[in-house]
Coordinates of C-alpha atoms in Angstrom, one line a residue:
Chain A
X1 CA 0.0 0.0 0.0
X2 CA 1.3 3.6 -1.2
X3 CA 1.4 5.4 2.4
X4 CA 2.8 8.5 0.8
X5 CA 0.1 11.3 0.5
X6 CA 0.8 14.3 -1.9
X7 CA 1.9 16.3 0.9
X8 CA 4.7 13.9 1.8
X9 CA 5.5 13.7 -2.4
X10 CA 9.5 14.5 -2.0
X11 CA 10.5 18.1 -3.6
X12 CA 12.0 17.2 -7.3
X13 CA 14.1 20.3 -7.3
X14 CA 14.9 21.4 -11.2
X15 CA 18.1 23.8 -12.0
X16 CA 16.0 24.6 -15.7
X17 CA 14.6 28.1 -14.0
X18 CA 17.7 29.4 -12.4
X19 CA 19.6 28.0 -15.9
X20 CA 17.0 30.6 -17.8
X21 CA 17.1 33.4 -15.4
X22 CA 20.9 33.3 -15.8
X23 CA 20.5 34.0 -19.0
X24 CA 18.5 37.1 -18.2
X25 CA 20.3 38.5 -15.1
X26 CA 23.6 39.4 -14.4
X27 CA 23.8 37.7 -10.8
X28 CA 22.4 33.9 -10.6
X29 CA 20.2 33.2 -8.0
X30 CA 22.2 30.4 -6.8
X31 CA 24.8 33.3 -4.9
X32 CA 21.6 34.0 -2.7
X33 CA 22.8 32.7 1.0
X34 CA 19.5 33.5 2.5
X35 CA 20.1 36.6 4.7
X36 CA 16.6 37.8 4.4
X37 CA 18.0 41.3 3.5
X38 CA 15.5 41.7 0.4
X39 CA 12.4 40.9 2.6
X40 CA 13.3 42.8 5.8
X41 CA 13.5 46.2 4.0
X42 CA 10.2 45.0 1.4
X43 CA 7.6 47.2 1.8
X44 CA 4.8 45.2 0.8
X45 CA 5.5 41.9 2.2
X46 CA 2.2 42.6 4.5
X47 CA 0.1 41.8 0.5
X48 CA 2.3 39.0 -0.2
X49 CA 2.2 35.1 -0.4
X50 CA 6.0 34.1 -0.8
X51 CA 8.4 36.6 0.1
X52 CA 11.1 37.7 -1.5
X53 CA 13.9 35.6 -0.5
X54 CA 11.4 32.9 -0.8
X55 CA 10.9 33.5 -4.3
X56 CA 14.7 33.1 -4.9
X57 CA 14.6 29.8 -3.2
X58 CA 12.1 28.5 -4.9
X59 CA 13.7 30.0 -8.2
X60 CA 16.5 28.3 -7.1
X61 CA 14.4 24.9 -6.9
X62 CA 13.3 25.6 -10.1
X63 CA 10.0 25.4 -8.2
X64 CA 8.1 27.4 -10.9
X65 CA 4.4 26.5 -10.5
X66 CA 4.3 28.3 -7.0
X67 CA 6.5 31.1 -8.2
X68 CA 4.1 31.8 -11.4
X69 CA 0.9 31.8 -9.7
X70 CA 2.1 33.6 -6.8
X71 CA 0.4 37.1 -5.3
X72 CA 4.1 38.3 -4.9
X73 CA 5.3 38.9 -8.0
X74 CA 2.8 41.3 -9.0
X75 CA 1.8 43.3 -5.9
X76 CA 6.0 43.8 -5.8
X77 CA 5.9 47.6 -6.5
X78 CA 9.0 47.4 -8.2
X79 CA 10.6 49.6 -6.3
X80 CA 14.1 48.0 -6.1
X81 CA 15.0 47.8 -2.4
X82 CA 15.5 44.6 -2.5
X83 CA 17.4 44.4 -5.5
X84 CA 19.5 47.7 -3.9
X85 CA 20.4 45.8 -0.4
X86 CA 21.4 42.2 -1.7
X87 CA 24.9 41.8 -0.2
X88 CA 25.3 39.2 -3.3
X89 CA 24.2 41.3 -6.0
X90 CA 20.8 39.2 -7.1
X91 CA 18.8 41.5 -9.0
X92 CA 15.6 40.4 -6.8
X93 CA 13.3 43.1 -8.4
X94 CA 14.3 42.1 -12.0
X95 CA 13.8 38.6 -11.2
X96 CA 9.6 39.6 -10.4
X97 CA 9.7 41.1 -13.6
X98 CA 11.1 38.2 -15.5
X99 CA 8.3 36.4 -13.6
X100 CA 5.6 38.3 -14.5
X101 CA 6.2 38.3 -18.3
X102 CA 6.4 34.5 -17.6
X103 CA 3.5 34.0 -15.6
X104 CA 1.8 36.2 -18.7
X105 CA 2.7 33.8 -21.7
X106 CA 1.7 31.0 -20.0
X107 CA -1.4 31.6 -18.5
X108 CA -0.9 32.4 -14.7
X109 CA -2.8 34.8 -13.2
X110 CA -2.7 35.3 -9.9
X111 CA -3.3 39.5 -9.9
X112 CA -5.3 39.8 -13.3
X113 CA -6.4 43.5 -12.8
X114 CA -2.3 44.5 -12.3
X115 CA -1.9 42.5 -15.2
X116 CA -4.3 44.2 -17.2
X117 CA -2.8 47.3 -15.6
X118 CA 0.5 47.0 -17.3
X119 CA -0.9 45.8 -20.5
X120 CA -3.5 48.3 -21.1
X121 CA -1.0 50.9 -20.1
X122 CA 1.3 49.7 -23.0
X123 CA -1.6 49.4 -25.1
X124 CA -2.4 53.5 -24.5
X125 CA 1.0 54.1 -25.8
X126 CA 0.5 52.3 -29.0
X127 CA -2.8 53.5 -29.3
X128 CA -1.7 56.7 -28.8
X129 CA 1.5 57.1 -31.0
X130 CA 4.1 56.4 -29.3
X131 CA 3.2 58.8 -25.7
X132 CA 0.4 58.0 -22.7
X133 CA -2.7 59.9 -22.6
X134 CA -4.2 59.5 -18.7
X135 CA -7.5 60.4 -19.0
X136 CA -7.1 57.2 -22.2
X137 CA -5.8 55.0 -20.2
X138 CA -8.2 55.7 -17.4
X139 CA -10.9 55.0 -19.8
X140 CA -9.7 52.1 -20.9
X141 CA -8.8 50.6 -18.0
X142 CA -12.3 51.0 -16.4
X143 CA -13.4 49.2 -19.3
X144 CA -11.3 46.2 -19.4
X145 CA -11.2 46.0 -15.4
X146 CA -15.1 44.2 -16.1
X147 CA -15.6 45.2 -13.0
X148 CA -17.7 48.9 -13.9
X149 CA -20.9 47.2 -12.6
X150 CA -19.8 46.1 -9.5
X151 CA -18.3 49.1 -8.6
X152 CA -21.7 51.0 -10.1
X153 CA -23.9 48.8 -7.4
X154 CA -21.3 49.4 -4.5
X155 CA -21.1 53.3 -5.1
X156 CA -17.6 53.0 -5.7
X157 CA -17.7 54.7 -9.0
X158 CA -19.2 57.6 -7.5
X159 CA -16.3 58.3 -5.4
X160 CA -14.0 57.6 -9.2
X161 CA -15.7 60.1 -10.9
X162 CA -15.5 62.4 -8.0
X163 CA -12.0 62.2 -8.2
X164 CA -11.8 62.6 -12.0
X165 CA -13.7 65.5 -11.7
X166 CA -11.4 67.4 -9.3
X167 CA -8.6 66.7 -11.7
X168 CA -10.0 67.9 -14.4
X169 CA -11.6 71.4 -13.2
X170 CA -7.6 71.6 -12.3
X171 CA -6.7 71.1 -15.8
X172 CA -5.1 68.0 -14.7
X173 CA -7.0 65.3 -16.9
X174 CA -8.2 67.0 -20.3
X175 CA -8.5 64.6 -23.1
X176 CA -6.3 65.6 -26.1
X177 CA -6.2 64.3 -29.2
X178 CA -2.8 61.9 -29.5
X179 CA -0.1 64.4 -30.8
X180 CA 1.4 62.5 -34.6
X181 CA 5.1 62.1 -33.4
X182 CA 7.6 62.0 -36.6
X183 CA 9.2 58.8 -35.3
X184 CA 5.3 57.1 -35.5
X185 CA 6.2 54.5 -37.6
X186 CA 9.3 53.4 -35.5
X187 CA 7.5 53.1 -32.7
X188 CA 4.7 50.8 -34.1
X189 CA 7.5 48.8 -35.7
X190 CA 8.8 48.2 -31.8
X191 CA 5.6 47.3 -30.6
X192 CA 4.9 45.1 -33.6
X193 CA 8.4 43.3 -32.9
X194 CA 7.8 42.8 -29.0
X195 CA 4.5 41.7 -29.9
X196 CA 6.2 39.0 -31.8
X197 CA 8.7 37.7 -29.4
X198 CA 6.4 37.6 -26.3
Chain B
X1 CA 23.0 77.1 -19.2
X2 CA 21.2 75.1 -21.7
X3 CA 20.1 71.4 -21.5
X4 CA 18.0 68.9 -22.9
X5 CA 14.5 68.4 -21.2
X6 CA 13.0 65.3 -21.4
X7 CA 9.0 65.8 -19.4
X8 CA 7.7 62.6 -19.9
X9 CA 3.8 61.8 -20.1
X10 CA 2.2 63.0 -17.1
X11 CA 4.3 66.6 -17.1
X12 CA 1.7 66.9 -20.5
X13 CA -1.1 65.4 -18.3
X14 CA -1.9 64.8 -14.5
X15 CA 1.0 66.9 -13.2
X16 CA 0.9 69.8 -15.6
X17 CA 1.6 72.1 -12.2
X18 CA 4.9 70.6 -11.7
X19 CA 5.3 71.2 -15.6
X20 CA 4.8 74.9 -14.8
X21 CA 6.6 75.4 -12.1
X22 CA 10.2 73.8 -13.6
X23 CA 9.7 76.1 -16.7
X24 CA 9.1 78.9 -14.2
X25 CA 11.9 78.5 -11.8
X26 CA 14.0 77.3 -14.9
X27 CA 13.8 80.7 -16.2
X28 CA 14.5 82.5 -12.7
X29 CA 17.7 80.6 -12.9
X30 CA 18.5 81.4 -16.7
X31 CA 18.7 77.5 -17.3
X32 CA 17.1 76.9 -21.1
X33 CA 15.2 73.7 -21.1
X34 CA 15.2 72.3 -24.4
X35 CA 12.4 70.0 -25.0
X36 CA 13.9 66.5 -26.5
X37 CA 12.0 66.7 -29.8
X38 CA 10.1 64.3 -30.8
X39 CA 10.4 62.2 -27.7
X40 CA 8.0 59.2 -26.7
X41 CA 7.1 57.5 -23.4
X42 CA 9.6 55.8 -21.5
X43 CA 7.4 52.4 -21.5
X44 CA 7.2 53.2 -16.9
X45 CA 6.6 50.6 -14.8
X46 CA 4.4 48.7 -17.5
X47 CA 6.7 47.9 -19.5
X48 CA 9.4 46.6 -17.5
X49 CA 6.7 44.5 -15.9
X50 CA 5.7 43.0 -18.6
X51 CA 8.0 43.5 -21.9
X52 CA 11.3 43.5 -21.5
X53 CA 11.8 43.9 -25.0
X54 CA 9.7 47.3 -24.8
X55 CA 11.7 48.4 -21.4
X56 CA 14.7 48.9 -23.7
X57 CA 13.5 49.4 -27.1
X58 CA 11.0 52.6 -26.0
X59 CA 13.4 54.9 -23.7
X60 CA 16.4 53.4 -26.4
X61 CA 14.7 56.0 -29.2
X62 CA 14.6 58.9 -26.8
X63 CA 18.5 58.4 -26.0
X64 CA 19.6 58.4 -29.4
X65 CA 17.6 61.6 -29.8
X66 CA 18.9 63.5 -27.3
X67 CA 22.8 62.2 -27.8
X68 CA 21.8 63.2 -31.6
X69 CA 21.1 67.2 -29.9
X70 CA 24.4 66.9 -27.8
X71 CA 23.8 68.4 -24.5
X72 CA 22.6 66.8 -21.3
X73 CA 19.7 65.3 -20.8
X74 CA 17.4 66.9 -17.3
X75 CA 14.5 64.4 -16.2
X76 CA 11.8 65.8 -13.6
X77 CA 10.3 62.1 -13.5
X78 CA 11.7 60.0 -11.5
X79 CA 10.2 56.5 -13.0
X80 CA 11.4 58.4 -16.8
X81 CA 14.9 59.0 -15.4
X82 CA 15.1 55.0 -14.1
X83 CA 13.9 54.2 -17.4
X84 CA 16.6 56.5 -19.4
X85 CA 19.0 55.1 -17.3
X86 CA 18.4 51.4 -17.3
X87 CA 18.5 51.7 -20.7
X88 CA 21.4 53.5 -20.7
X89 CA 23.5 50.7 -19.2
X90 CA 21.7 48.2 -21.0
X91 CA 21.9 49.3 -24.7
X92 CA 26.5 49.5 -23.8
X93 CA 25.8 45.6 -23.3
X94 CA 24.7 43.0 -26.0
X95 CA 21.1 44.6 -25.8
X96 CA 22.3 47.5 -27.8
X97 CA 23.5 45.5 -31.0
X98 CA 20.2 43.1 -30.8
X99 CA 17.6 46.6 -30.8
X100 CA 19.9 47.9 -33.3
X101 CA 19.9 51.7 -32.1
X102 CA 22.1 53.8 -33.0
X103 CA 23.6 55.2 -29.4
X104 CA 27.2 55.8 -28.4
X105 CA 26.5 56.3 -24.6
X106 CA 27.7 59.3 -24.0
X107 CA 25.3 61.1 -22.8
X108 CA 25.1 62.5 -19.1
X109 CA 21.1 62.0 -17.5
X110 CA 20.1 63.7 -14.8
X111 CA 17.0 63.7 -12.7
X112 CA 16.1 67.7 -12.4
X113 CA 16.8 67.6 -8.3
X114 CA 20.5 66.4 -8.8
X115 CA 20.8 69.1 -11.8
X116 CA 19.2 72.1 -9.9
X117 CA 21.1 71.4 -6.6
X118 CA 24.7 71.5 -7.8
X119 CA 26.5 73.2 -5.2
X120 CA 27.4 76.4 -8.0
X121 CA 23.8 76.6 -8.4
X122 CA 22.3 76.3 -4.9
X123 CA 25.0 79.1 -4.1
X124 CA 23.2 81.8 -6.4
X125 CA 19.9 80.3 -5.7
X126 CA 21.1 81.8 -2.1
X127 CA 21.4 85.0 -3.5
X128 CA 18.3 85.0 -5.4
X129 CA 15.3 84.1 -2.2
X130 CA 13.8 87.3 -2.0
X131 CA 10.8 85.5 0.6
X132 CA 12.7 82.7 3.1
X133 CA 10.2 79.9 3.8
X134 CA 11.1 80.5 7.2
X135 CA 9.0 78.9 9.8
X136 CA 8.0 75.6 7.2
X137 CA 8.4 72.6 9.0
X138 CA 9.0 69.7 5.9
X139 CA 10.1 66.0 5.7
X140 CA 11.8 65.3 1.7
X141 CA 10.1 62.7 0.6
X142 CA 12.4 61.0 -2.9
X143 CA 10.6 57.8 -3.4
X144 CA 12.3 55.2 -4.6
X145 CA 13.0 55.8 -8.6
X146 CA 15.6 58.2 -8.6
X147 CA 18.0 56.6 -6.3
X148 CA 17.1 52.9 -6.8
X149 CA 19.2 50.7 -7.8
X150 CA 22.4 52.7 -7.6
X151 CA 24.0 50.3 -10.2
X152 CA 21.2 52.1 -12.5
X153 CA 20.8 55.8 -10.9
X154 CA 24.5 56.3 -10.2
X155 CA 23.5 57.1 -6.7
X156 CA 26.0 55.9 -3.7
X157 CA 23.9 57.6 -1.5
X158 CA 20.7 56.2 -2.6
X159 CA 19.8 55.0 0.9
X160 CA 20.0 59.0 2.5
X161 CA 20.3 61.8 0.0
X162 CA 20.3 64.7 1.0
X163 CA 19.9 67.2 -1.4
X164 CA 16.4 68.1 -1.2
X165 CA 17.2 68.9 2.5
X166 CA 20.1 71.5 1.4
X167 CA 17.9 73.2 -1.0
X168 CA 15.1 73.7 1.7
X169 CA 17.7 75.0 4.0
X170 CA 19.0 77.3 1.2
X171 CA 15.2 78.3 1.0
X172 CA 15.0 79.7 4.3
X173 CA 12.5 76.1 5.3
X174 CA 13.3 73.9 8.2
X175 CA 14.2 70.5 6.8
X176 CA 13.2 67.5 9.3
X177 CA 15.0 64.5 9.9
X178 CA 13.1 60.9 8.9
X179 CA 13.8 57.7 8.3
X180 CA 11.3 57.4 4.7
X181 CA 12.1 59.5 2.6
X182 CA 12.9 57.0 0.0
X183 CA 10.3 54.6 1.2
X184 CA 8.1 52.8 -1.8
X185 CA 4.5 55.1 -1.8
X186 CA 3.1 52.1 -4.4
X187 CA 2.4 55.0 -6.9
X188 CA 2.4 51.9 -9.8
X189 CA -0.7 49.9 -8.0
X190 CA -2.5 52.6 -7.5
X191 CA -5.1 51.7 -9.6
X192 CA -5.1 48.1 -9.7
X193 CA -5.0 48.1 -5.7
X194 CA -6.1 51.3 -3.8
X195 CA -5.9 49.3 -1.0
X196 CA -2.5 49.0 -0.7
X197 CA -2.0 52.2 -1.3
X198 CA -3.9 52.8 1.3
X199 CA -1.4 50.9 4.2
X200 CA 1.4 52.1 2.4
X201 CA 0.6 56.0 2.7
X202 CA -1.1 56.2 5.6
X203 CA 2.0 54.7 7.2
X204 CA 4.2 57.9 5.5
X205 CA 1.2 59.7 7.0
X206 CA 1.6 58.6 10.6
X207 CA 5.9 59.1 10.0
X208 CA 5.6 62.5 8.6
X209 CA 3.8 63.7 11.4
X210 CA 5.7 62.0 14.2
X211 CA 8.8 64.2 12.5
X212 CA 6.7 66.8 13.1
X213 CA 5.8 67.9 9.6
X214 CA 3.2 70.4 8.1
X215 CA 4.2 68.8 4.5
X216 CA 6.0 67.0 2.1
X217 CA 7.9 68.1 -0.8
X218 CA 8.7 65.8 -3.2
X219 CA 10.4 65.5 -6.6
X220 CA 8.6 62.6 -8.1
X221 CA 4.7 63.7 -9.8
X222 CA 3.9 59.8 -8.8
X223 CA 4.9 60.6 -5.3
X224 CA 3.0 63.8 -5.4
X225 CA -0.2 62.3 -7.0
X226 CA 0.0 59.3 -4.6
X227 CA 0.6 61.2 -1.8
X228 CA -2.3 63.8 -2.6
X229 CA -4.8 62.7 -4.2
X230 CA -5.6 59.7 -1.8
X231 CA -5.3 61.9 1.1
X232 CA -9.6 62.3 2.0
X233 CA -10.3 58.4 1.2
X234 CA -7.2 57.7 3.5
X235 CA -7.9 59.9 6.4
X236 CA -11.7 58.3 6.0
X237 CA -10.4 54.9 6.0
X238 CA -8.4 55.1 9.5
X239 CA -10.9 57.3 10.7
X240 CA -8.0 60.3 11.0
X241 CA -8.1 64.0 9.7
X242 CA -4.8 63.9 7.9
X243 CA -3.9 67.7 6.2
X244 CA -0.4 67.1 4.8
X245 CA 0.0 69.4 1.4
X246 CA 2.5 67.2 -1.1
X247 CA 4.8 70.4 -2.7
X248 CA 7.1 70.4 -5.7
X249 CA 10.7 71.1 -4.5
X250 CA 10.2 73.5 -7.8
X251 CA 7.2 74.7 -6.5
X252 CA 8.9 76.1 -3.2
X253 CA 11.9 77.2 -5.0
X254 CA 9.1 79.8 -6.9
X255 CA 7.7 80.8 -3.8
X256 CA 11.3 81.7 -2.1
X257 CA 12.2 83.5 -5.3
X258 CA 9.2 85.2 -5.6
X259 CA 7.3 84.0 -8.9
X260 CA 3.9 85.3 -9.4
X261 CA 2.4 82.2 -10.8
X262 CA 2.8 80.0 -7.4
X263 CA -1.0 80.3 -6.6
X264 CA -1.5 79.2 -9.7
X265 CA 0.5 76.1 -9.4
X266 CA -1.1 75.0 -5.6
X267 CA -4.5 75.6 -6.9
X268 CA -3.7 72.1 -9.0
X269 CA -3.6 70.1 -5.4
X270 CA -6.0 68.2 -4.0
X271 CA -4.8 69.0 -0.6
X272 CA -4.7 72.5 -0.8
X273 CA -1.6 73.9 0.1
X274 CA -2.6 77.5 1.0
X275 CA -4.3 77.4 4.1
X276 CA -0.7 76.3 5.5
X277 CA 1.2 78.7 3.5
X278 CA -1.1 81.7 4.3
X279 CA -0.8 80.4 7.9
X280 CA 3.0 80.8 7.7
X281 CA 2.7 84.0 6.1
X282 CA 4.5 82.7 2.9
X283 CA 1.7 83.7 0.3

């Protein structure tokens, strides 16, 4: 009789991930000697599922299921404390990122609206010539979120439009038409190409 | 003096004050800001999350552009000037042949807080406050983009600058001592997840005010919009009555030299600057 339960199922650590990520990133996560530096100083580790060193362990496992469907690497703000304090150099921040376009071509989505985030934002760009209109992306946003009813029945919108109101008797949010930038055609050409690779 | 001046989105957009006040304090300093021509976005946060290939290849044009007009290149953004700079290191690697940009890397970037606060120009900034913000009680508040990571930013004192401080000194305003100024405000989630906004904020809130500030001046429009515009929800949320005005460093560098458009500028806040300002006697 098989007495082994999946919880007892012995870790079949893989170096494939941290071989990729090598490839990427200056510093392999294999110099990581788990000083806990990167989550100490994280702000956000209060919205997150794996911490950061955590996610360089399990990088380092080659672990990548939990990695890619993990909260962490998109409530990470980006904002480079960890990578800034690693006494070994791991790029911890750029190793999120590398994650998240991951986690994007291959389905995971543990965050979908900061997902959507990013990739509308880009999308505004394109849309708009090659520079980001706000009150745009706002729009669009709000429309790919699929979540304007719920926020309609929970008054949440109200407080929204509020807010987009104030801005724009400021002059702070005034939709323009996108100005045609010379290098136009460049810069659809880039987005064509990254289009391609992801 | 005459540089290149690359805005970035927003300075067009949601922080068209700041816009303002640069070009106004600019020309109080006789420093010609020449707009990069042409220029597109820096591909932010976005695009480093999510396409590398666009984290390079966006901010890559812009560089060649402004090496093409051969002076240096002044960033108020601090999320545009990590961009420029990333890419900057990244295109004198093997990423430069594979985008196939033309770009020698010469070119010197600089965020507009290092630029303004050179010691030559602080010293006839001096010379130039005509109204001392004397009596304004302040914590600097950097954010993260412009000093992280110093192997992008150039930065060895990323973890405590302290240049904003010397230029509210030199400003006649008392500079307070705190331990975030470069702490993450979340500014890139603040749409996706208001709510952690919310915790990080309030926390630079609660800080501020144990340093015993009446504001925070910042050099980052993120900063200032995340930092602002949040403030009512916030102050709802944890049931507090929070009245922190988020100022431009330009913004106070107009008011000590004595620009008439400053009013104009605050009027843009959400949290309106001028019931502290009139209280101090400064406008």
């Amino acid at each position: 009789m098989n007495m082994v339960d999946d919880s007892m199922r012995p870790l079949e650590p893989s170096t494939a991930l941290q071989e990729r990520l090598a490839t990427a990133l200056p510093v392999s996560v294999a110099a990581c000697f788990q000083c806990k530096k990167c989550s100490s100083g994280c702000p956000l580790t209060f919205a997150m599922d794996l911490l950061p060193d955590q996610v360089i362990r399990l990088a380092l496992l080659g672990l990548e299921e939990q990695l890619l469907g993990s909260r962490t690497i998109w409530v990470c703000s980006s904002c480079e404390t960890c990578t800034t304090r690693c006494p070994n150099g791991i790029d911890i921040a750029g190793t999120m990122d590398w994650l998240k376009e991951e986690a994007l071509r291959r389905g995971y989505a543990s965050q979908p609206g900061v997902a959507r985030f990013h990739q509308t934002f880009l999308e505004t760009v394109r849309l708009g010539g090659g520079r980001l209109s706000e009150p745009l992306l706002l729009g669009l946003y709000q429309l790919k979120s699929g979540e304007t009813l719920k926020k309609i029945t929970s008054g949440a919108i109200i407080a929204e439009l509020r807010l987009g109101w104030q801005l724009a008797r400021r002059g702070r949010l005034v939709p323009k038409l996108p100005r045609r930038l010379k290098g136009a055609g460049e810069i659809k050409e880039m987005f064509a190409k990254a289009k391609e690779r992801g | 003096m005459q540089v290149t001046y690359y805005p970035g989105c927003s300075l067009e957009g949601t922080a068209i004050d700041y816009a303002a006040s640069i070009g106004a304090v600019a020309g109080l300093l006789d420093l010609t800001l020449t707009e990069l021509e042409d220029w597109n976005c820096c591909g932010a946060t976005a695009a480093h999350s999510v396409s590398h290939q666009l984290s390079l290849a966006l901010p890559a044009r812009n560089l060649a552009l402004a090496e093409n007009a051969g002076r240096d290149v002044v960033v108020p953004c601090a999320l545009c000037f990590n961009r420029l700079k990333a890419a900057d290191k990244a295109l004198k690697g093997p990423a430069g042949e594979q985008l196939g940009i033309a770009y020698q890397g010469d070119l010197k970037i600089w965020d507009l807080l290092d630029y303004l606060t050179q010691e030559p120009l602080l010293a006839a900034l001096a010379q130039k406050v005509v109204r001392p913000l004397t009596g304004l009680r302040a914590v600097s508040y950097y954010g993260c983009l412009v000093a992280r990571p110093p192997a992008v930013t150039d930065k060895p004192d990323c973890e405590n600058p302290r240049n904003m401080e010397r230029l509210l000194t030199v400003l006649g305003a008392e500079p307070l001592d705190w331990s975030f100024k470069t702490d993450c405000c979340g500014a890139g989630l603040a749409l996706p997840r208001p709510d952690l906004i919310d915790t990080l904020v309030e926390r630079l809130y609660e800080r501020a005010l144990q340093a015993g500030a009446e504001c925070f001046v910042v050099s980052c429009q993120m900063c200032q919009a995340n930092l602002d515009l949040p403030q009512e929800r916030i102050s709802k949320k944890f049931g507090k009555d929070y009245y922190l005005p988020v100022l431009y460093f330009t913004e106070l560098m107009g008011l000590a030299l004595g620009h008439p458009d400053v009013k104009k500028w605050l009027r843009g806040h959400l949290t309106d600057p001028r019931p502290l300002l009139e209280r101090k006697g400064l406008i």
